Coordinates of C-alpha atoms in Angstrom, one line a residue:
Chain A
M1 CA -37.6 43.0 -136.5
K2 CA -34.8 42.9 -134.0
S3 CA -32.5 40.8 -136.2
L4 CA -33.3 43.1 -139.1
R5 CA -32.2 46.1 -137.0
A6 CA -29.0 44.3 -135.9
S7 CA -28.2 43.3 -139.5
F8 CA -28.8 46.9 -140.6
I9 CA -26.4 48.3 -138.0
I10 CA -23.7 45.7 -138.9
L11 CA -24.1 46.5 -142.6
L12 CA -23.8 50.2 -141.8
M13 CA -20.6 49.6 -139.8
L14 CA -19.1 47.5 -142.5
L15 CA -20.0 50.1 -145.1
Y16 CA -18.3 52.8 -142.9
G17 CA -15.2 50.6 -142.5
Y18 CA -15.0 50.1 -146.3
V19 CA -15.5 53.8 -147.1
F20 CA -13.0 54.7 -144.4
I21 CA -10.3 52.4 -145.9
L22 CA -11.0 53.8 -149.4
Q23 CA -10.5 57.3 -148.0
E24 CA -7.2 56.4 -146.4
K25 CA -6.0 54.8 -149.6
H26 CA -6.7 57.9 -151.6
A27 CA -5.5 60.4 -149.0
Q28 CA -2.7 62.5 -150.1
F29 CA -0.5 63.7 -147.3
K30 CA 0.8 67.1 -148.1
D31 CA 4.2 68.3 -147.0
I32 CA 4.3 70.3 -143.8
T33 CA 4.2 74.0 -144.7
L34 CA 4.8 77.0 -142.7
E35 CA 2.3 79.8 -143.1
N36 CA 2.8 83.4 -142.3
P37 CA 1.4 84.2 -138.8
I38 CA -1.5 86.5 -138.2
P39 CA -0.5 90.0 -137.0
V40 CA 0.9 90.0 -133.5
S41 CA -1.7 92.5 -132.3
L42 CA -4.4 90.0 -133.3
Y43 CA -2.6 87.3 -131.4
R44 CA -2.5 89.6 -128.3
V45 CA -6.2 90.3 -128.5
A46 CA -7.2 86.7 -129.1
S47 CA -4.9 85.1 -126.6
G48 CA -5.2 87.6 -123.7
Y49 CA -3.9 85.9 -120.6
G50 CA -2.6 83.0 -122.6
R51 CA -0.4 85.1 -124.9
Q52 CA 2.8 83.4 -123.7
L53 CA 1.3 80.0 -124.4
A54 CA 0.3 81.3 -127.9
A55 CA 3.9 82.3 -128.6
E56 CA 5.1 78.9 -127.4
M57 CA 2.6 77.1 -129.5
L58 CA 3.7 79.1 -132.5
F59 CA 7.3 78.2 -131.7
I60 CA 6.5 74.5 -131.5
K61 CA 4.7 74.7 -134.9
T62 CA 7.8 76.4 -136.4
A63 CA 10.2 73.9 -134.8
V64 CA 8.1 71.0 -136.2
F65 CA 8.3 72.6 -139.6
L66 CA 12.1 73.0 -139.3
G67 CA 12.4 69.4 -138.2
E68 CA 10.5 68.2 -141.2
V69 CA 11.8 70.5 -143.9
K70 CA 13.4 68.7 -146.7
Q71 CA 16.9 69.4 -147.7
K72 CA 16.0 69.7 -151.3
A73 CA 13.4 72.4 -150.7
P74 CA 14.7 75.8 -151.9
N75 CA 15.6 78.0 -149.0
T76 CA 13.8 81.0 -150.4
S77 CA 10.5 79.1 -150.4
Y78 CA 10.1 79.3 -146.6
A79 CA 12.6 82.1 -145.6
S80 CA 9.9 84.8 -145.5
A81 CA 7.4 82.7 -143.5
L82 CA 10.2 81.6 -141.1
E83 CA 11.3 85.2 -140.5
N84 CA 7.8 86.4 -139.9
N85 CA 7.1 83.5 -137.5
F86 CA 10.2 84.1 -135.4
D87 CA 9.4 87.8 -135.4
A88 CA 5.8 87.2 -134.2
I89 CA 7.0 84.7 -131.5
T90 CA 9.6 87.1 -130.1
S91 CA 7.3 90.1 -130.3
L92 CA 4.6 88.3 -128.5
Y93 CA 6.9 86.9 -125.8
P94 CA 10.3 88.6 -125.8
R95 CA 11.6 86.8 -122.7
F96 CA 11.2 83.3 -124.2
I97 CA 14.7 82.4 -125.2
D98 CA 14.4 79.4 -127.4
P99 CA 13.2 81.2 -130.6
Y100 CA 16.4 83.4 -130.6
Y101 CA 18.6 80.3 -130.7
F102 CA 16.5 78.7 -133.4
S103 CA 16.3 81.9 -135.4
Q104 CA 20.1 82.2 -135.2
A105 CA 20.6 78.6 -136.2
Y106 CA 18.3 78.7 -139.3
L107 CA 17.8 82.2 -140.6
P108 CA 21.2 83.9 -141.3
S109 CA 22.4 81.3 -143.6
L110 CA 19.3 81.5 -145.8
S111 CA 20.0 84.9 -147.4
R112 CA 21.3 88.4 -146.7
D113 CA 17.7 89.7 -146.1
A114 CA 17.1 86.8 -143.6
A115 CA 20.4 87.6 -141.8
E116 CA 19.3 91.3 -141.5
K117 CA 15.9 90.2 -140.2
N118 CA 17.5 87.8 -137.8
N119 CA 19.5 90.7 -136.3
N120 CA 16.3 92.7 -135.8
I121 CA 14.8 89.6 -134.0
L122 CA 18.0 89.5 -131.9
D123 CA 17.5 93.2 -131.0
T124 CA 14.2 92.2 -129.4
G125 CA 16.2 89.6 -127.3
I126 CA 18.9 92.1 -126.4
T127 CA 16.2 94.6 -125.2
A128 CA 14.6 91.8 -123.1
F129 CA 18.0 90.5 -121.8
P130 CA 20.3 93.5 -121.8
K131 CA 23.0 91.6 -119.9
D132 CA 23.0 88.4 -121.9
F133 CA 26.1 88.0 -124.0
A134 CA 24.8 85.2 -126.3
F135 CA 22.4 87.3 -128.3
R136 CA 24.9 90.1 -128.8
L137 CA 27.5 87.6 -129.9
F138 CA 25.1 86.2 -132.4
K139 CA 24.4 89.6 -133.8
A140 CA 28.0 90.6 -134.1
I141 CA 28.9 87.3 -135.8
N142 CA 26.1 87.8 -138.3
F143 CA 27.4 91.1 -139.2
I144 CA 30.9 89.7 -140.0
L145 CA 29.9 86.2 -141.4
Y146 CA 26.7 86.9 -143.3
L147 CA 26.4 90.6 -143.9
N148 CA 30.1 91.4 -144.5
E149 CA 29.9 94.5 -142.3
P150 CA 33.0 94.4 -140.1
L151 CA 32.5 97.9 -138.7
E152 CA 28.9 97.0 -137.5
S153 CA 30.3 93.8 -136.1
A154 CA 33.0 95.8 -134.2
R155 CA 30.3 98.2 -132.9
S156 CA 28.3 95.2 -131.6
F157 CA 31.3 93.7 -130.0
A158 CA 32.3 97.0 -128.4
E159 CA 28.8 97.4 -127.0
T160 CA 29.0 93.9 -125.5
A161 CA 32.5 94.6 -124.1
A162 CA 31.1 97.6 -122.3
I163 CA 28.7 95.4 -120.2
A164 CA 29.9 94.7 -116.7
D165 CA 31.7 91.3 -116.4
A166 CA 32.0 90.9 -120.2
P167 CA 35.0 88.7 -121.2
P168 CA 37.9 90.7 -122.7
L169 CA 37.4 88.6 -125.8
F170 CA 34.6 90.9 -127.0
G171 CA 36.9 94.0 -126.7
H172 CA 39.6 92.2 -128.7
L173 CA 37.2 91.2 -131.4
A174 CA 35.9 94.8 -131.6
A175 CA 39.5 95.9 -132.2
V176 CA 40.1 93.3 -134.8
F177 CA 36.9 93.9 -136.8
S178 CA 37.4 97.7 -136.5
A179 CA 40.7 97.3 -138.3
Q180 CA 39.2 94.9 -140.8
G181 CA 36.5 97.4 -141.5
G182 CA 39.1 100.1 -142.1
D183 CA 38.9 102.0 -138.8
I184 CA 42.4 101.1 -137.6
V185 CA 42.6 104.0 -135.2
A186 CA 39.5 102.8 -133.3
G187 CA 41.0 99.3 -133.2
L188 CA 44.3 100.7 -131.8
I189 CA 42.4 102.6 -129.1
S190 CA 40.5 99.4 -128.1
L191 CA 43.7 97.4 -127.9
K192 CA 45.4 100.0 -125.7
A193 CA 42.4 100.0 -123.4
L194 CA 42.5 96.2 -123.2
L195 CA 46.2 96.3 -122.5
A196 CA 45.7 98.8 -119.6
S197 CA 43.2 96.5 -117.9
E198 CA 44.9 93.2 -118.6
K199 CA 47.0 91.5 -115.9
D200 CA 48.0 88.2 -117.6
K201 CA 51.6 88.5 -118.9
G202 CA 51.0 86.3 -121.9
V203 CA 47.9 88.2 -123.0
R204 CA 49.6 91.5 -122.4
S205 CA 52.5 90.4 -124.6
R206 CA 50.1 89.5 -127.4
Y207 CA 48.3 92.8 -127.1
Q208 CA 51.6 94.7 -127.2
K209 CA 52.6 92.9 -130.4
E210 CA 49.3 93.7 -132.0
I211 CA 49.5 97.3 -130.9
A212 CA 52.9 97.6 -132.6
I213 CA 51.3 96.3 -135.8
F214 CA 48.3 98.6 -135.5
E215 CA 50.7 101.6 -135.0
Q216 CA 52.5 100.7 -138.2
A217 CA 49.2 100.5 -140.0
V218 CA 48.1 103.9 -138.6
Q219 CA 51.3 105.4 -139.9
V220 CA 50.4 104.2 -143.4
N221 CA 46.9 105.4 -142.9
D222 CA 48.2 108.9 -141.9
A223 CA 50.4 108.9 -145.1
L224 CA 47.3 108.0 -147.2
I225 CA 45.4 111.0 -145.7
A226 CA 48.3 113.3 -146.4
Y227 CA 48.6 112.0 -150.0
Q228 CA 44.9 112.5 -150.5
K229 CA 45.0 116.1 -149.1
K230 CA 47.8 117.0 -151.4
N231 CA 46.5 115.3 -154.6
N232 CA 42.8 115.5 -153.9
A233 CA 42.5 111.8 -154.7
P234 CA 43.7 108.6 -153.1
P235 CA 46.7 106.7 -154.6
D236 CA 46.1 103.7 -156.8
D237 CA 48.9 101.8 -155.0
L238 CA 50.5 102.1 -151.6
N239 CA 53.9 102.4 -153.2
Q240 CA 52.9 105.8 -154.5
L241 CA 53.3 107.0 -150.8
V242 CA 57.0 106.2 -150.7
P243 CA 59.1 108.1 -150.1
E244 CA 57.3 111.5 -149.9
F245 CA 54.7 110.5 -147.3
I246 CA 56.3 107.5 -145.6
P247 CA 59.9 106.2 -145.9
A248 CA 58.8 102.6 -146.6
I249 CA 55.6 100.5 -146.4
P250 CA 56.0 98.3 -143.3
E251 CA 56.1 94.6 -143.8
I252 CA 53.0 93.4 -141.9
K253 CA 52.4 89.6 -142.1
D254 CA 51.6 86.6 -140.0
T255 CA 49.1 88.0 -137.4
F256 CA 47.6 90.6 -139.7
I257 CA 47.9 91.6 -143.4
L258 CA 47.7 95.2 -144.7
V259 CA 45.1 95.3 -147.5
Y260 CA 44.6 98.4 -149.6
N261 CA 41.3 98.5 -151.6
K262 CA 41.3 102.1 -152.9
P263 CA 40.4 104.2 -151.0
L264 CA 40.2 102.0 -147.9
L265 CA 43.2 100.7 -145.9
R266 CA 42.3 97.6 -143.8
L267 CA 44.1 95.3 -141.5
V268 CA 42.9 91.8 -141.9
R269 CA 43.7 88.4 -140.5
P270 CA 45.7 86.2 -142.9
T271 CA 42.8 83.6 -142.8
P272 CA 39.9 85.8 -142.2
L273 CA 36.7 84.5 -140.7
K274 CA 35.0 85.1 -144.0
Chain B
M1 CA -26.0 92.9 -90.3
T2 CA -25.3 89.5 -88.7
K3 CA -28.7 88.3 -90.0
T4 CA -27.8 89.4 -93.6
L5 CA -24.4 87.7 -93.4
R6 CA -26.1 84.5 -92.2
Q7 CA -28.6 84.8 -95.1
I8 CA -25.7 85.3 -97.6
A9 CA -23.8 82.4 -96.2
A10 CA -26.9 80.1 -96.4
L11 CA -27.7 80.9 -100.0
A12 CA -24.0 80.8 -100.9
Q13 CA -23.8 77.3 -99.4
L14 CA -26.7 76.3 -101.6
I15 CA -24.9 77.6 -104.7
I16 CA -21.7 75.7 -103.7
L17 CA -23.6 72.4 -103.1
D18 CA -25.4 72.9 -106.4
G19 CA -22.0 73.3 -108.1
L20 CA -20.6 70.2 -106.5
R21 CA -23.7 68.2 -107.4
R22 CA -23.2 69.2 -111.0
H23 CA -19.6 68.0 -110.9
A24 CA -18.4 71.5 -111.9
L25 CA -15.2 71.1 -109.9
L26 CA -14.5 67.4 -110.6
G27 CA -15.2 67.8 -114.4
L28 CA -13.0 70.8 -114.8
F29 CA -10.2 69.3 -112.7
L30 CA -10.2 66.2 -114.9
F31 CA -10.3 68.5 -118.0
A32 CA -7.3 70.5 -116.7
L33 CA -5.4 67.3 -115.8
A34 CA -6.1 65.8 -119.3
C35 CA -4.8 69.0 -120.9
E36 CA -1.7 69.0 -118.8
T37 CA -1.0 65.4 -119.6
G38 CA -1.5 66.0 -123.3
G39 CA 0.7 69.1 -123.2
L40 CA 3.6 67.0 -121.9
L41 CA 3.8 65.3 -125.3
F42 CA 4.8 68.6 -126.8
F43 CA 7.6 69.5 -124.4
D44 CA 10.2 67.8 -126.4
F45 CA 10.0 70.7 -128.8
I46 CA 11.1 73.2 -126.1
P47 CA 14.9 72.7 -125.9
R48 CA 16.0 75.3 -123.4
D49 CA 13.4 77.4 -121.6
I50 CA 11.5 74.4 -120.2
G51 CA 10.8 76.0 -116.8
R52 CA 9.2 79.0 -118.4
A53 CA 7.2 77.1 -121.0
S54 CA 5.8 74.5 -118.5
N55 CA 4.9 77.3 -116.0
D56 CA 3.1 79.3 -118.8
F57 CA 1.4 76.2 -120.0
L58 CA 0.1 75.3 -116.6
F59 CA -1.2 78.7 -115.8
S60 CA -2.8 79.1 -119.2
I61 CA -4.6 75.7 -118.8
S62 CA -5.8 76.8 -115.4
W63 CA -7.0 80.1 -116.9
I64 CA -8.9 78.3 -119.6
T65 CA -10.4 76.0 -117.0
G66 CA -11.5 79.0 -114.9
F67 CA -12.9 80.7 -118.0
L68 CA -14.9 77.6 -118.8
F69 CA -16.3 77.6 -115.2
L70 CA -17.3 81.2 -115.6
L71 CA -18.8 80.9 -119.1
F72 CA -20.6 77.6 -118.7
H73 CA -21.3 77.3 -115.0
A74 CA -21.4 80.7 -113.5
V75 CA -23.5 82.2 -116.4
H76 CA -25.8 79.2 -116.3
V77 CA -26.3 79.4 -112.6
A78 CA -27.1 83.1 -112.6
A79 CA -29.5 82.7 -115.5
W80 CA -30.8 79.3 -114.4
N81 CA -32.2 80.9 -111.2
D82 CA -33.9 83.5 -113.3
E83 CA -35.0 81.3 -116.2
R84 CA -36.5 78.6 -114.1
R85 CA -38.0 81.0 -111.7
T86 CA -36.0 79.7 -108.7
I87 CA -35.3 83.4 -107.9
H88 CA -39.0 83.7 -107.0
T89 CA -38.7 80.9 -104.5
L90 CA -35.6 82.4 -103.0
L91 CA -37.0 85.9 -102.9
A92 CA -40.2 84.7 -101.3
R93 CA -38.1 84.1 -98.2
P94 CA -37.2 87.2 -96.3
I95 CA -34.0 88.1 -98.2
S96 CA -33.5 91.2 -100.3
R97 CA -32.5 91.2 -103.9
A98 CA -29.1 92.7 -103.0
T99 CA -28.5 89.8 -100.6
Y100 CA -29.5 87.4 -103.4
V101 CA -26.9 88.9 -105.8
I102 CA -24.1 88.9 -103.2
S103 CA -25.0 85.4 -102.2
V104 CA -24.8 84.0 -105.7
F105 CA -21.5 85.9 -106.3
A106 CA -20.1 84.6 -103.0
G107 CA -21.1 81.0 -103.7
L108 CA -19.6 81.0 -107.1
A109 CA -16.5 82.8 -105.8
V110 CA -16.0 80.1 -103.2
L111 CA -16.4 77.4 -105.9
L112 CA -13.9 79.2 -108.0
L113 CA -11.5 79.4 -105.1
M114 CA -11.8 75.7 -104.5
L115 CA -11.1 75.0 -108.2
N116 CA -8.1 77.3 -108.1
C117 CA -6.8 75.7 -104.9
I118 CA -7.0 72.2 -106.4
L119 CA -5.5 73.3 -109.7
G120 CA -2.8 75.3 -107.9
A121 CA -1.7 72.4 -105.7
T122 CA -1.7 70.1 -108.7
G123 CA 0.2 72.7 -110.7
W124 CA 2.9 73.1 -108.1
L125 CA 3.3 69.3 -107.9
V126 CA 3.6 69.1 -111.7
L127 CA 6.1 71.9 -111.9
S128 CA 8.2 70.4 -109.1
L129 CA 8.2 67.0 -110.9
I130 CA 9.2 68.6 -114.2
R131 CA 12.0 70.5 -112.4
K132 CA 13.3 67.4 -110.9
S133 CA 13.2 65.5 -114.2
V134 CA 15.3 68.0 -116.2
Q135 CA 18.8 69.4 -115.7
A136 CA 19.0 72.5 -113.4
V137 CA 20.1 74.8 -116.2
Y138 CA 16.8 74.3 -118.1
F139 CA 14.6 75.0 -115.0
Q140 CA 16.6 77.4 -112.8
N141 CA 13.9 79.2 -110.9
L142 CA 10.7 78.2 -109.1
S143 CA 9.5 80.6 -106.5
L144 CA 6.6 79.7 -104.2
P145 CA 5.8 83.3 -103.2
Y146 CA 5.6 84.4 -106.8
F147 CA 3.6 81.2 -107.7
F148 CA 1.0 82.4 -105.0
L149 CA 1.1 85.9 -106.4
A150 CA 0.5 84.6 -109.9
W151 CA -2.4 82.5 -108.7
L152 CA -3.9 85.4 -106.7
G153 CA -3.7 87.5 -109.8
L154 CA -5.4 84.8 -111.8
Y155 CA -8.2 84.5 -109.2
C156 CA -8.6 88.2 -109.1
I157 CA -9.1 88.3 -112.9
E158 CA -11.7 85.6 -112.6
L159 CA -13.5 87.5 -109.9
V160 CA -13.6 90.6 -112.1
L161 CA -15.3 88.5 -114.8
L162 CA -17.6 86.9 -112.3
S163 CA -18.8 90.3 -111.1
V164 CA -19.3 91.4 -114.7
I165 CA -21.4 88.2 -115.3
M166 CA -23.5 89.1 -112.3
L167 CA -24.0 92.6 -113.8
F168 CA -24.9 91.2 -117.2
S169 CA -27.2 88.6 -115.7
G170 CA -29.2 91.3 -114.0
S171 CA -29.3 93.5 -117.2
V172 CA -30.4 90.9 -119.8
R173 CA -32.6 87.9 -119.8
G174 CA -31.2 84.4 -120.7
S175 CA -27.9 82.7 -120.3
F176 CA -26.8 82.9 -124.0
P177 CA -26.9 86.7 -124.3
V178 CA -24.9 86.9 -121.0
L179 CA -22.4 84.5 -122.4
L180 CA -22.0 86.5 -125.6
L181 CA -21.7 89.8 -123.6
T182 CA -19.1 88.3 -121.3
I183 CA -16.9 87.0 -124.2
S184 CA -17.2 90.4 -125.9
Y185 CA -16.3 92.1 -122.6
Y186 CA -13.2 89.9 -122.3
L187 CA -12.1 90.5 -125.9
I188 CA -12.5 94.3 -125.4
C189 CA -10.5 94.1 -122.2
S190 CA -7.7 92.1 -124.1
G191 CA -7.9 94.3 -127.1
L192 CA -8.0 97.8 -125.6
P193 CA -4.4 97.7 -124.3
V194 CA -3.2 96.6 -127.8
V195 CA -5.1 99.5 -129.4
R196 CA -3.8 101.9 -126.8
Q197 CA -0.2 100.8 -127.5
T198 CA -0.7 101.3 -131.2
V199 CA -2.3 104.7 -130.9
T200 CA 0.4 105.8 -128.4
Q201 CA 3.1 104.9 -130.9
H202 CA 1.4 107.1 -133.6
A203 CA 0.1 109.8 -131.3
D204 CA 3.2 112.0 -131.6
Q205 CA 3.1 111.8 -135.4
Q206 CA -0.6 112.2 -136.0
G207 CA -1.7 114.2 -133.0
S208 CA -4.4 111.7 -132.0
H209 CA -4.2 112.7 -128.3
S210 CA -8.0 113.0 -128.0
L211 CA -8.3 109.4 -129.2
L212 CA -5.7 108.4 -126.6
L213 CA -7.7 110.1 -123.9
L214 CA -10.9 108.4 -125.1
L215 CA -9.1 105.0 -124.9
K216 CA -7.8 105.8 -121.5
T217 CA -11.3 106.5 -120.3
L218 CA -12.6 103.4 -121.9
S219 CA -9.9 101.4 -120.0
S220 CA -11.5 102.3 -116.7
V221 CA -14.7 100.5 -117.9
F222 CA -12.8 97.7 -119.6
P223 CA -9.8 97.2 -117.4
D224 CA -6.5 95.8 -118.6
I225 CA -6.6 92.4 -117.0
T226 CA -3.0 91.6 -118.0
Q227 CA -1.9 94.0 -115.2
L228 CA -2.8 91.1 -112.9
D229 CA -0.8 88.6 -114.9
F230 CA 2.2 87.7 -112.7
K231 CA 2.6 84.1 -114.0
T232 CA 6.0 84.7 -115.7
L233 CA 7.6 85.5 -112.3
A234 CA 6.9 82.1 -110.8
A235 CA 9.5 80.2 -112.9
S236 CA 11.9 82.8 -114.2
S237 CA 14.5 85.3 -113.2
D238 CA 12.4 88.2 -114.5
L239 CA 12.8 91.4 -112.6
A240 CA 10.5 91.5 -109.6
P241 CA 7.7 94.1 -109.8
S242 CA 7.6 97.0 -107.4
L243 CA 5.1 97.1 -104.5
S244 CA 3.0 99.6 -106.4
Q245 CA 3.0 97.4 -109.5
I246 CA 1.5 94.6 -107.4
A247 CA -0.8 96.6 -105.0
L248 CA -2.4 99.0 -107.6
P249 CA -3.8 96.3 -110.0
F250 CA -5.2 94.4 -107.0
S251 CA -6.7 97.5 -105.5
V252 CA -8.2 98.6 -108.8
S253 CA -9.8 95.3 -109.5
S254 CA -11.2 95.0 -105.9
I255 CA -12.9 98.3 -106.2
Y256 CA -14.1 97.4 -109.8
V257 CA -15.7 94.2 -108.4
A258 CA -17.4 96.2 -105.7
I259 CA -18.8 98.7 -108.2
C260 CA -20.0 96.0 -110.5
L261 CA -21.8 94.2 -107.6
W262 CA -23.3 97.4 -106.4
L263 CA -24.6 98.1 -110.0
A264 CA -25.9 94.5 -110.3
C265 CA -27.7 94.9 -106.9
S266 CA -29.3 98.2 -108.1
I267 CA -30.4 96.7 -111.4
Y268 CA -31.9 93.6 -109.7
Q269 CA -33.8 95.9 -107.3
R270 CA -35.3 97.8 -110.1
R271 CA -35.9 94.9 -112.4
D272 CA -39.3 93.4 -113.1
L273 CA -39.0 89.7 -112.5
Q274 CA -42.4 88.8 -113.9

């Protein structure tokens, strides 16, 4: 009887081993996918005291997906899930900094919508860390690089420049992108403010050169406004302003180029960022 | 008075010894240690905020451990006495039912304190080790006073739940209904602040001020336990809370525990134990 029992258990184990190997052979390992997260409010209710850990686990899950995502996979297939996951993580735990860096690294390049969503996510980070320059820098760069909104970028840089101990670089970028967006006067004011607070001779000299260029551009802009007032329409070409509204169109080159896309006059870098 | 205190101490000692005999502390400590060790495998996925993530992970594991103690030991002990008629033996001695309730609460509270002390000391050691093993920039802050404060907050939350378990144990027969009621109570406590936040956001538009008032009243019955959650302060540069932000939640929860125990004593005194 005993040997029968032993044989039976050995047979059962062998059978289990055989079926297990069969299952392994036929198993199809699916690609890692990223699902949309459940609503943040539900996460808060379910996780309670452990909501920070819930956010960190969601972040790890997203990071694993990003690590495994195949290059050939179309970006649009996971963009929405990625946006929603980063949004959920940052809403659940705004002071956890890693998701902002990952979101900036992966989202803006996917699409215009994703770049906009990424800026909303960065807003959560900016509210949580009002004195942190990195998230503001990311947001301003996204406006210029991915959303082609130089004025919004200039506004973000100007807000960053207003923070105590902010490097003067932000103020300068605000001026440059204001001019690129068509608000040359605002750019000029920013440059003059920077010049007033700058002590370094080399930097002061650079600001002075740029101010001279901006002042020339402002003259052309004033002429444009005058033309528009008189003719109730902007000119097709800047040469139409000469000589009635301006003696000659100044030759602006090297550091900046004067670009006129009716009805907007802009001052752009010769090799613009975008 | 001294006699009553002596009776409470004696019965509490029995509860503590019973807990130790059932390996409640050792088992849960090993469980927490295993979770923490397993968690280390995932830390490669946290590139920057290592200090914050490891601190959250540690406190969350300790919270889960405490929760397990409450649900599967405290509930069982309170009901075990009732279900197995041990209560009759104890009440046959010259102790009042109120003394019995306070004694069981005190015994379980001491066990919980011992568990928290062990987990706290281990947690501090683990955090110190992690801090030493990574670059300073990834783990900048680790404050012992805030670590204590966070642990005190966690212990206070557990005491609130323990007092509610005592109240439910007096009100309903059997450990399973008490367990279900406690979980429901915890979920309501976690969910109510989320609902209040949502209603507050829409209150101005839809004029649901009466609903808001109802939710506020409900919050006095189901307190927001996250007010006692100070864990993020232990390993981050988050803004320190004001004295009132610390003192008020502790005061509210202490009075809440006293009310729950008083109610539990009243119910036990009126209850038919046959």
